[in-house]
Amino acid sequence: MAVCGETTPLSTSSRSHGRGNGNEQCVPNVVKSLASHGLPFRGTEERYGSSIANSGNFIMAMELVAEYDPFLSQHISKYGNPGKGNTSYVLPNGEPVERFIGFIDDAGHKVESLTEAIFSILKKYDLNVCFLRGQSYGNAKNMSGIYSDVQTRIKDVISLADFVPCSTHSLILVGMCAASCCEKANNFFSFTQNFYVYFSYNL
């Protein structure tokens, strides 16, 4: 479970770095070029570095552009491989920021312990819960329930902390529901799964 914290700029604007070399559109152009040719963006090893065998078309293209763009080269060197747990986004003025504290140690599955863990991490970093304006989790009952679960208990303390279900998890549920409406698809995948299970136990 992750909790958001203070805003820390990842970088300042390109102008403050003295960029101004006409390459401001390099990232959008790379995106448009890959998309227009139907090429996949991601690879099996999404890390910057010339020694990475399959980092994907997007990273490969950005590394190529960076050879001719000092600002982009510096930015990739500093922020290119932050590792797991670094969540970033872009402000309306185009400035990328990072708002991530870390992962909370396993707090179990009970509503009380999960709620206490969230409030404890906020208190640890001296973050005023009165400024909390949103919360988002998967659709697990103990997190998203509307009566006495985590999101409800937090909202009881901070009424403006509206809950938004995790869009990715919700999309998976929608896909599962849509697929289950097709009897032929259900029969096919059920047969395939049973076929695999049978031979995996008997070979």
mmCIF file of C-alpha atoms in Angstrom:
data_model
loop_
_atom_site.group_PDB
_atom_site.id
_atom_site.type_symbol
_atom_site.label_atom_id
_atom_site.label_comp_id
_atom_site.label_asym_id
_atom_site.label_seq_id
_atom_site.Cartn_x
_atom_site.Cartn_y
_atom_site.Cartn_z
ATOM 1 C CA MET A 1 0.000 0.000 0.000
ATOM 2 C CA ALA A 2 1.416 3.373 -0.942
ATOM 3 C CA VAL A 3 0.659 6.758 0.563
ATOM 4 C CA CYS A 4 1.288 10.061 -1.187
ATOM 5 C CA GLY A 5 3.465 12.693 0.409
ATOM 6 C CA GLU A 6 5.222 15.965 -0.257
ATOM 7 C CA THR A 7 5.798 17.161 -3.787
ATOM 8 C CA THR A 8 9.391 16.999 -4.991
ATOM 9 C CA PRO A 9 10.256 18.371 -8.439
ATOM 10 C CA LEU A 10 11.953 15.873 -10.694
ATOM 11 C CA SER A 11 13.351 18.557 -12.910
ATOM 12 C CA THR A 12 12.952 22.180 -13.757
ATOM 13 C CA SER A 13 11.784 23.437 -17.104
ATOM 14 C CA SER A 14 13.902 22.925 -20.162
ATOM 15 C CA ARG A 15 14.345 26.665 -20.535
ATOM 16 C CA SER A 16 16.011 26.959 -17.121
ATOM 17 C CA HIS A 17 18.514 24.344 -18.257
ATOM 18 C CA GLY A 18 19.361 26.428 -21.264
ATOM 19 C CA ARG A 19 17.928 23.862 -23.616
ATOM 20 C CA GLY A 20 16.193 25.937 -26.290
ATOM 21 C CA ASN A 21 17.687 23.871 -29.110
ATOM 22 C CA GLY A 22 14.446 23.075 -30.905
ATOM 23 C CA ASN A 23 14.152 19.533 -29.522
ATOM 24 C CA GLU A 24 11.257 20.258 -27.163
ATOM 25 C CA GLN A 25 8.976 18.095 -29.307
ATOM 26 C CA CYS A 26 11.246 15.047 -29.382
ATOM 27 C CA VAL A 27 9.196 13.001 -26.896
ATOM 28 C CA PRO A 28 5.796 13.674 -28.562
ATOM 29 C CA ASN A 29 7.371 12.968 -31.950
ATOM 30 C CA VAL A 30 8.751 9.637 -30.762
ATOM 31 C CA VAL A 31 5.325 8.699 -29.393
ATOM 32 C CA LYS A 32 3.578 9.687 -32.641
ATOM 33 C CA SER A 33 6.117 7.862 -34.790
ATOM 34 C CA LEU A 34 5.839 4.593 -32.881
ATOM 35 C CA ALA A 35 2.048 4.783 -32.700
ATOM 36 C CA SER A 36 1.619 5.633 -36.392
ATOM 37 C CA HIS A 37 3.654 2.554 -37.364
ATOM 38 C CA GLY A 38 1.852 0.279 -34.924
ATOM 39 C CA LEU A 39 5.043 -0.484 -33.003
ATOM 40 C CA PRO A 40 4.955 -1.607 -29.360
ATOM 41 C CA PHE A 41 6.359 0.856 -26.843
ATOM 42 C CA ARG A 42 7.379 -1.511 -24.076
ATOM 43 C CA GLY A 43 10.018 -4.209 -23.918
ATOM 44 C CA THR A 44 10.697 -7.101 -21.592
ATOM 45 C CA GLU A 45 13.349 -5.143 -19.657
ATOM 46 C CA GLU A 46 12.220 -1.535 -19.292
ATOM 47 C CA ARG A 47 15.445 0.089 -18.175
ATOM 48 C CA TYR A 48 17.750 2.610 -19.784
ATOM 49 C CA GLY A 49 21.224 1.457 -20.721
ATOM 50 C CA SER A 50 22.931 0.424 -23.947
ATOM 51 C CA SER A 51 23.614 -3.039 -22.515
ATOM 52 C CA ILE A 52 19.896 -3.804 -22.060
ATOM 53 C CA ALA A 53 18.922 -6.323 -24.738
ATOM 54 C CA ASN A 54 15.201 -5.604 -25.066
ATOM 55 C CA SER A 55 14.316 -2.322 -23.397
ATOM 56 C CA GLY A 56 11.541 -1.591 -25.886
ATOM 57 C CA ASN A 57 11.149 0.731 -28.854
ATOM 58 C CA PHE A 58 10.320 3.835 -26.829
ATOM 59 C CA ILE A 59 13.387 3.650 -24.583
ATOM 60 C CA MET A 60 15.556 2.756 -27.575
ATOM 61 C CA ALA A 61 14.308 5.826 -29.464
ATOM 62 C CA MET A 62 14.747 8.115 -26.454
ATOM 63 C CA GLU A 63 18.325 6.932 -25.964
ATOM 64 C CA LEU A 64 19.013 7.668 -29.627
ATOM 65 C CA VAL A 65 17.595 11.198 -29.345
ATOM 66 C CA ALA A 66 19.522 11.731 -26.090
ATOM 67 C CA GLU A 67 22.805 11.277 -27.972
ATOM 68 C CA TYR A 68 22.077 14.615 -29.686
ATOM 69 C CA ASP A 69 20.231 16.353 -26.833
ATOM 70 C CA PRO A 70 22.321 17.158 -23.718
ATOM 71 C CA PHE A 71 19.266 18.063 -21.636
ATOM 72 C CA LEU A 72 17.490 14.787 -22.375
ATOM 73 C CA SER A 73 20.708 12.850 -21.820
ATOM 74 C CA GLN A 74 21.152 14.458 -18.401
ATOM 75 C CA HIS A 75 17.508 13.866 -17.507
ATOM 76 C CA ILE A 76 17.674 10.167 -18.433
ATOM 77 C CA SER A 77 20.910 9.727 -16.496
ATOM 78 C CA LYS A 78 19.333 11.222 -13.392
ATOM 79 C CA TYR A 79 15.770 9.900 -13.550
ATOM 80 C CA GLY A 80 15.800 7.130 -16.159
ATOM 81 C CA ASN A 81 15.956 4.125 -13.841
ATOM 82 C CA PRO A 82 14.279 5.127 -10.568
ATOM 83 C CA GLY A 83 13.281 1.557 -9.784
ATOM 84 C CA LYS A 84 9.980 0.233 -8.547
ATOM 85 C CA GLY A 85 7.986 2.416 -6.197
ATOM 86 C CA ASN A 86 8.598 5.750 -7.893
ATOM 87 C CA THR A 87 5.286 7.248 -8.950
ATOM 88 C CA SER A 88 5.423 10.422 -11.016
ATOM 89 C CA TYR A 89 3.001 12.654 -12.859
ATOM 90 C CA VAL A 90 2.954 16.048 -14.572
ATOM 91 C CA LEU A 91 1.518 19.301 -13.232
ATOM 92 C CA PRO A 92 -0.668 21.511 -15.478
ATOM 93 C CA ASN A 93 2.363 23.717 -16.160
ATOM 94 C CA GLY A 94 4.263 20.717 -17.542
ATOM 95 C CA GLU A 95 6.540 20.217 -14.536
ATOM 96 C CA PRO A 96 7.047 16.541 -13.598
ATOM 97 C CA VAL A 97 6.841 15.816 -9.874
ATOM 98 C CA GLU A 98 7.151 12.847 -7.566
ATOM 99 C CA ARG A 99 4.795 12.195 -4.685
ATOM 100 C CA PHE A 100 5.774 8.878 -3.204
ATOM 101 C CA ILE A 101 6.856 7.999 0.316
ATOM 102 C CA GLY A 102 7.279 4.248 0.232
ATOM 103 C CA PHE A 103 5.597 0.949 0.925
ATOM 104 C CA ILE A 104 3.976 0.131 4.241
ATOM 105 C CA ASP A 105 5.004 -3.115 5.891
ATOM 106 C CA ASP A 106 2.405 -5.869 5.816
ATOM 107 C CA ALA A 107 -0.428 -4.697 8.053
ATOM 108 C CA GLY A 108 -2.550 -7.800 7.587
ATOM 109 C CA HIS A 109 -6.051 -7.911 6.144
ATOM 110 C CA LYS A 110 -8.130 -6.587 9.015
ATOM 111 C CA VAL A 111 -9.818 -3.247 8.480
ATOM 112 C CA GLU A 112 -8.655 -1.858 11.813
ATOM 113 C CA SER A 113 -4.965 -2.621 11.220
ATOM 114 C CA LEU A 114 -5.021 -1.307 7.642
ATOM 115 C CA THR A 115 -6.692 1.937 8.662
ATOM 116 C CA GLU A 116 -4.263 2.413 11.534
ATOM 117 C CA ALA A 117 -1.309 1.753 9.207
ATOM 118 C CA ILE A 118 -2.443 4.503 6.831
ATOM 119 C CA PHE A 119 -2.917 7.074 9.583
ATOM 120 C CA SER A 120 0.390 6.067 11.182
ATOM 121 C CA ILE A 121 2.388 6.667 8.011
ATOM 122 C CA LEU A 122 0.740 10.060 7.540
ATOM 123 C CA LYS A 123 1.611 10.980 11.111
ATOM 124 C CA LYS A 124 5.156 9.674 10.729
ATOM 125 C CA TYR A 125 5.831 12.139 7.919
ATOM 126 C CA ASP A 126 3.918 14.945 9.633
ATOM 127 C CA LEU A 127 1.251 15.085 6.913
ATOM 128 C CA ASN A 128 -1.938 16.802 8.015
ATOM 129 C CA VAL A 129 -4.851 14.447 7.320
ATOM 130 C CA CYS A 130 -7.143 17.461 7.044
ATOM 131 C CA PHE A 131 -5.666 18.077 3.587
ATOM 132 C CA LEU A 132 -6.443 14.570 2.344
ATOM 133 C CA ARG A 133 -8.733 14.873 -0.672
ATOM 134 C CA GLY A 134 -8.874 11.389 -2.129
ATOM 135 C CA GLN A 135 -8.152 7.701 -1.668
ATOM 136 C CA SER A 136 -7.977 4.861 -4.153
ATOM 137 C CA TYR A 137 -7.590 1.101 -3.688
ATOM 138 C CA GLY A 138 -8.480 -2.110 -5.448
ATOM 139 C CA ASN A 139 -12.022 -3.408 -5.137
ATOM 140 C CA ALA A 140 -11.309 -5.748 -2.231
ATOM 141 C CA LYS A 141 -14.185 -5.757 0.234
ATOM 142 C CA ASN A 142 -12.071 -4.766 3.237
ATOM 143 C CA MET A 143 -10.766 -1.696 1.377
ATOM 144 C CA SER A 144 -13.689 -0.420 -0.687
ATOM 145 C CA GLY A 145 -16.743 -1.425 1.348
ATOM 146 C CA ILE A 146 -19.279 1.337 1.986
ATOM 147 C CA TYR A 147 -20.217 0.498 5.580
ATOM 148 C CA SER A 148 -17.273 -0.094 7.910
ATOM 149 C CA ASP A 149 -14.240 -0.755 5.739
ATOM 150 C CA VAL A 150 -11.028 1.224 5.213
ATOM 151 C CA GLN A 151 -12.273 3.877 2.801
ATOM 152 C CA THR A 152 -15.378 4.475 4.918
ATOM 153 C CA ARG A 153 -13.415 4.807 8.162
ATOM 154 C CA ILE A 154 -11.024 7.283 6.585
ATOM 155 C CA LYS A 155 -13.913 9.267 5.133
ATOM 156 C CA ASP A 156 -15.522 9.369 8.585
ATOM 157 C CA VAL A 157 -12.428 11.247 9.766
ATOM 158 C CA ILE A 158 -11.868 13.346 6.626
ATOM 159 C CA SER A 159 -15.180 13.869 4.852
ATOM 160 C CA LEU A 160 -13.504 15.290 1.720
ATOM 161 C CA ALA A 161 -11.362 12.176 1.150
ATOM 162 C CA ASP A 162 -13.545 10.730 -1.591
ATOM 163 C CA PHE A 163 -12.906 7.149 -2.646
ATOM 164 C CA VAL A 164 -12.187 6.278 -6.294
ATOM 165 C CA PRO A 165 -11.904 2.578 -7.225
ATOM 166 C CA CYS A 166 -8.671 1.499 -8.905
ATOM 167 C CA SER A 167 -9.347 1.968 -12.633
ATOM 168 C CA THR A 168 -7.042 -0.879 -13.677
ATOM 169 C CA HIS A 169 -8.675 -3.392 -11.368
ATOM 170 C CA SER A 170 -12.128 -2.190 -12.411
ATOM 171 C CA LEU A 171 -11.205 -2.608 -16.084
ATOM 172 C CA ILE A 172 -10.110 -6.193 -15.417
ATOM 173 C CA LEU A 173 -13.468 -6.926 -13.794
ATOM 174 C CA VAL A 174 -15.290 -5.365 -16.758
ATOM 175 C CA GLY A 175 -13.270 -7.498 -19.170
ATOM 176 C CA MET A 176 -14.008 -10.663 -17.192
ATOM 177 C CA CYS A 177 -17.708 -9.843 -17.121
ATOM 178 C CA ALA A 178 -17.774 -9.094 -20.854
ATOM 179 C CA ALA A 179 -15.945 -12.315 -21.707
ATOM 180 C CA SER A 180 -18.261 -14.383 -19.512
ATOM 181 C CA CYS A 181 -21.230 -13.287 -21.646
ATOM 182 C CA CYS A 182 -19.939 -15.345 -24.584
ATOM 183 C CA GLU A 183 -20.802 -19.018 -24.100
ATOM 184 C CA LYS A 184 -18.444 -20.219 -26.829
ATOM 185 C CA ALA A 185 -15.532 -18.300 -25.306
ATOM 186 C CA ASN A 186 -16.328 -19.718 -21.863
ATOM 187 C CA ASN A 187 -16.424 -23.259 -23.190
ATOM 188 C CA PHE A 188 -13.197 -22.818 -25.130
ATOM 189 C CA PHE A 189 -11.155 -21.385 -22.259
ATOM 190 C CA SER A 190 -12.663 -23.826 -19.781
ATOM 191 C CA PHE A 191 -11.656 -26.736 -22.012
ATOM 192 C CA THR A 192 -8.173 -25.275 -22.516
ATOM 193 C CA GLN A 193 -7.657 -24.847 -18.779
ATOM 194 C CA ASN A 194 -8.912 -28.340 -17.962
ATOM 195 C CA PHE A 195 -6.732 -29.771 -20.733
ATOM 196 C CA TYR A 196 -3.660 -28.072 -19.269
ATOM 197 C CA VAL A 197 -4.469 -29.093 -15.690
ATOM 198 C CA TYR A 198 -5.040 -32.719 -16.678
ATOM 199 C CA PHE A 199 -1.728 -33.114 -18.485
ATOM 200 C CA SER A 200 0.255 -31.074 -15.955
ATOM 201 C CA TYR A 201 -0.719 -33.593 -13.260
ATOM 202 C CA ASN A 202 -0.378 -36.709 -15.391
ATOM 203 C CA LEU A 203 2.913 -36.209 -17.191
#
